[in-house]
Amino acid sequence: MITLRKNEQVEIYQVELALKEKTKQSPFIAVLILAKELGEIDAISLKANLLPTLPERACENLLKRLASQEYLYEEEYGSFSSYTLTELGEQSATDKSFWVGEKGI
């Protein structure tokens, strides 16, 4: 039997990848559904209707996070902010789903 061998130089690359996976189990879905029902949402209405035990500041931070993920659009009125659903937020509220991001190399 004859065995042939050859050494090859192989280049290795690392690529950063960001994926989004659709999930039906996220606490943010309830916030998006409430925003759809109310037409617009703010920290006070979120606290009153859905999260009465959270401080108002925590509710505002939650809404800002959803805005940074492009589910909500923030409209500022001085020190007061109100949020409306974006197209992605509207679709997520209707489908009762949420896109969870994952990053890796």
PDB file of C-alpha atoms in Angstrom:
ATOM      1  CA  MET A   1       0.000   0.000   0.000  1.00  0.00           C
ATOM      2  CA  ILE A   2       1.260   3.459  -0.868  1.00  0.00           C
ATOM      3  CA  THR A   3       0.483   6.446   1.370  1.00  0.00           C
ATOM      4  CA  LEU A   4       0.731   9.941  -0.044  1.00  0.00           C
ATOM      5  CA  ARG A   5       1.290  12.823   2.320  1.00  0.00           C
ATOM      6  CA  LYS A   6       1.452  16.559   1.793  1.00  0.00           C
ATOM      7  CA  ASN A   7       1.830  19.423   4.254  1.00  0.00           C
ATOM      8  CA  GLU A   8      -0.479  22.384   3.609  1.00  0.00           C
ATOM      9  CA  GLN A   9      -0.415  25.806   5.237  1.00  0.00           C
ATOM     10  CA  VAL A  10      -3.877  26.658   6.499  1.00  0.00           C
ATOM     11  CA  GLU A  11      -4.985  30.160   7.406  1.00  0.00           C
ATOM     12  CA  ILE A  12      -7.399  30.563  10.270  1.00  0.00           C
ATOM     13  CA  TYR A  13      -9.839  33.468  10.479  1.00  0.00           C
ATOM     14  CA  GLN A  14     -12.066  34.586  13.294  1.00  0.00           C
ATOM     15  CA  VAL A  15     -15.317  36.269  12.423  1.00  0.00           C
ATOM     16  CA  GLU A  16     -17.559  38.137  14.827  1.00  0.00           C
ATOM     17  CA  LEU A  17     -21.164  37.129  14.381  1.00  0.00           C
ATOM     18  CA  ALA A  18     -24.375  38.601  15.732  1.00  0.00           C
ATOM     19  CA  LEU A  19     -27.526  36.497  15.461  1.00  0.00           C
ATOM     20  CA  LYS A  20     -31.086  37.027  16.544  1.00  0.00           C
ATOM     21  CA  GLU A  21     -33.276  34.133  17.566  1.00  0.00           C
ATOM     22  CA  LYS A  22     -37.054  34.374  17.797  1.00  0.00           C
ATOM     23  CA  THR A  23     -38.537  33.307  21.122  1.00  0.00           C
ATOM     24  CA  LYS A  24     -42.076  33.103  22.451  1.00  0.00           C
ATOM     25  CA  GLN A  25     -40.985  33.353  26.093  1.00  0.00           C
ATOM     26  CA  SER A  26     -39.806  36.811  27.072  1.00  0.00           C
ATOM     27  CA  PRO A  27     -41.103  39.202  29.720  1.00  0.00           C
ATOM     28  CA  PHE A  28     -40.759  42.041  27.206  1.00  0.00           C
ATOM     29  CA  ILE A  29     -43.639  40.658  25.108  1.00  0.00           C
ATOM     30  CA  ALA A  30     -46.155  41.777  27.753  1.00  0.00           C
ATOM     31  CA  VAL A  31     -44.758  45.329  27.605  1.00  0.00           C
ATOM     32  CA  LEU A  32     -45.090  45.385  23.797  1.00  0.00           C
ATOM     33  CA  ILE A  33     -48.665  44.074  23.987  1.00  0.00           C
ATOM     34  CA  LEU A  34     -49.544  46.763  26.543  1.00  0.00           C
ATOM     35  CA  ALA A  35     -48.003  49.433  24.297  1.00  0.00           C
ATOM     36  CA  LYS A  36     -50.125  48.150  21.403  1.00  0.00           C
ATOM     37  CA  GLU A  37     -53.302  48.247  23.517  1.00  0.00           C
ATOM     38  CA  LEU A  38     -52.622  51.773  24.831  1.00  0.00           C
ATOM     39  CA  GLY A  39     -51.309  53.238  21.566  1.00  0.00           C
ATOM     40  CA  GLU A  40     -48.401  54.818  23.430  1.00  0.00           C
ATOM     41  CA  ILE A  41     -46.720  53.985  26.708  1.00  0.00           C
ATOM     42  CA  ASP A  42     -44.667  55.767  29.349  1.00  0.00           C
ATOM     43  CA  ALA A  43     -43.098  54.737  32.657  1.00  0.00           C
ATOM     44  CA  ILE A  44     -46.148  55.812  34.663  1.00  0.00           C
ATOM     45  CA  SER A  45     -48.624  53.763  32.599  1.00  0.00           C
ATOM     46  CA  LEU A  46     -46.261  50.761  32.545  1.00  0.00           C
ATOM     47  CA  LYS A  47     -45.994  50.862  36.343  1.00  0.00           C
ATOM     48  CA  ALA A  48     -49.747  51.336  36.805  1.00  0.00           C
ATOM     49  CA  ASN A  49     -50.878  48.619  34.384  1.00  0.00           C
ATOM     50  CA  LEU A  50     -48.203  45.942  34.416  1.00  0.00           C
ATOM     51  CA  LEU A  51     -45.379  46.391  36.949  1.00  0.00           C
ATOM     52  CA  PRO A  52     -46.753  48.015  40.120  1.00  0.00           C
ATOM     53  CA  THR A  53     -43.896  46.766  42.328  1.00  0.00           C
ATOM     54  CA  LEU A  54     -41.125  48.297  40.203  1.00  0.00           C
ATOM     55  CA  PRO A  55     -39.979  51.888  40.758  1.00  0.00           C
ATOM     56  CA  GLU A  56     -40.886  54.356  38.039  1.00  0.00           C
ATOM     57  CA  ARG A  57     -37.181  54.789  37.167  1.00  0.00           C
ATOM     58  CA  ALA A  58     -36.838  51.029  36.517  1.00  0.00           C
ATOM     59  CA  CYS A  59     -39.877  51.152  34.228  1.00  0.00           C
ATOM     60  CA  GLU A  60     -38.297  54.034  32.317  1.00  0.00           C
ATOM     61  CA  ASN A  61     -35.036  52.076  31.954  1.00  0.00           C
ATOM     62  CA  LEU A  62     -36.963  49.087  30.626  1.00  0.00           C
ATOM     63  CA  LEU A  63     -38.673  51.254  28.002  1.00  0.00           C
ATOM     64  CA  LYS A  64     -35.338  52.838  27.016  1.00  0.00           C
ATOM     65  CA  ARG A  65     -33.859  49.367  26.553  1.00  0.00           C
ATOM     66  CA  LEU A  66     -36.710  48.368  24.242  1.00  0.00           C
ATOM     67  CA  ALA A  67     -36.199  51.625  22.324  1.00  0.00           C
ATOM     68  CA  SER A  68     -32.465  50.890  21.925  1.00  0.00           C
ATOM     69  CA  GLN A  69     -33.405  47.478  20.494  1.00  0.00           C
ATOM     70  CA  GLU A  70     -35.753  49.265  18.034  1.00  0.00           C
ATOM     71  CA  TYR A  71     -39.024  47.864  19.370  1.00  0.00           C
ATOM     72  CA  LEU A  72     -40.187  51.273  20.574  1.00  0.00           C
ATOM     73  CA  TYR A  73     -39.763  54.818  19.290  1.00  0.00           C
ATOM     74  CA  GLU A  74     -39.034  57.407  21.974  1.00  0.00           C
ATOM     75  CA  GLU A  75     -40.647  60.832  21.837  1.00  0.00           C
ATOM     76  CA  GLU A  76     -39.238  63.288  24.372  1.00  0.00           C
ATOM     77  CA  TYR A  77     -41.268  66.128  25.841  1.00  0.00           C
ATOM     78  CA  GLY A  78     -38.742  67.917  28.051  1.00  0.00           C
ATOM     79  CA  SER A  79     -38.019  65.590  30.959  1.00  0.00           C
ATOM     80  CA  PHE A  80     -40.972  63.334  30.054  1.00  0.00           C
ATOM     81  CA  SER A  81     -40.674  60.504  27.488  1.00  0.00           C
ATOM     82  CA  SER A  82     -43.443  58.662  25.718  1.00  0.00           C
ATOM     83  CA  TYR A  83     -42.965  55.587  23.530  1.00  0.00           C
ATOM     84  CA  THR A  84     -44.810  54.174  20.539  1.00  0.00           C
ATOM     85  CA  LEU A  85     -44.314  50.856  18.790  1.00  0.00           C
ATOM     86  CA  THR A  86     -42.045  50.647  15.768  1.00  0.00           C
ATOM     87  CA  GLU A  87     -42.844  48.256  12.923  1.00  0.00           C
ATOM     88  CA  LEU A  88     -40.722  45.566  14.633  1.00  0.00           C
ATOM     89  CA  GLY A  89     -42.495  46.213  17.946  1.00  0.00           C
ATOM     90  CA  GLU A  90     -45.911  46.041  16.282  1.00  0.00           C
ATOM     91  CA  GLN A  91     -45.020  42.725  14.647  1.00  0.00           C
ATOM     92  CA  SER A  92     -43.660  41.311  17.911  1.00  0.00           C
ATOM     93  CA  ALA A  93     -46.774  42.342  19.843  1.00  0.00           C
ATOM     94  CA  THR A  94     -49.011  40.755  17.211  1.00  0.00           C
ATOM     95  CA  ASP A  95     -46.968  37.522  16.971  1.00  0.00           C
ATOM     96  CA  LYS A  96     -46.320  37.474  20.736  1.00  0.00           C
ATOM     97  CA  SER A  97     -42.637  36.865  20.034  1.00  0.00           C
ATOM     98  CA  PHE A  98     -39.332  38.572  20.793  1.00  0.00           C
ATOM     99  CA  TRP A  99     -35.949  38.489  19.056  1.00  0.00           C
ATOM    100  CA  VAL A 100     -33.083  37.619  21.405  1.00  0.00           C
ATOM    101  CA  GLY A 101     -29.631  38.656  20.242  1.00  0.00           C
ATOM    102  CA  GLU A 102     -26.560  36.462  20.530  1.00  0.00           C
ATOM    103  CA  LYS A 103     -22.978  37.456  19.740  1.00  0.00           C
ATOM    104  CA  GLY A 104     -19.872  35.349  19.384  1.00  0.00           C
ATOM    105  CA  ILE A 105     -16.679  34.635  17.490  1.00  0.00           C
TER     106      ILE A 105
END
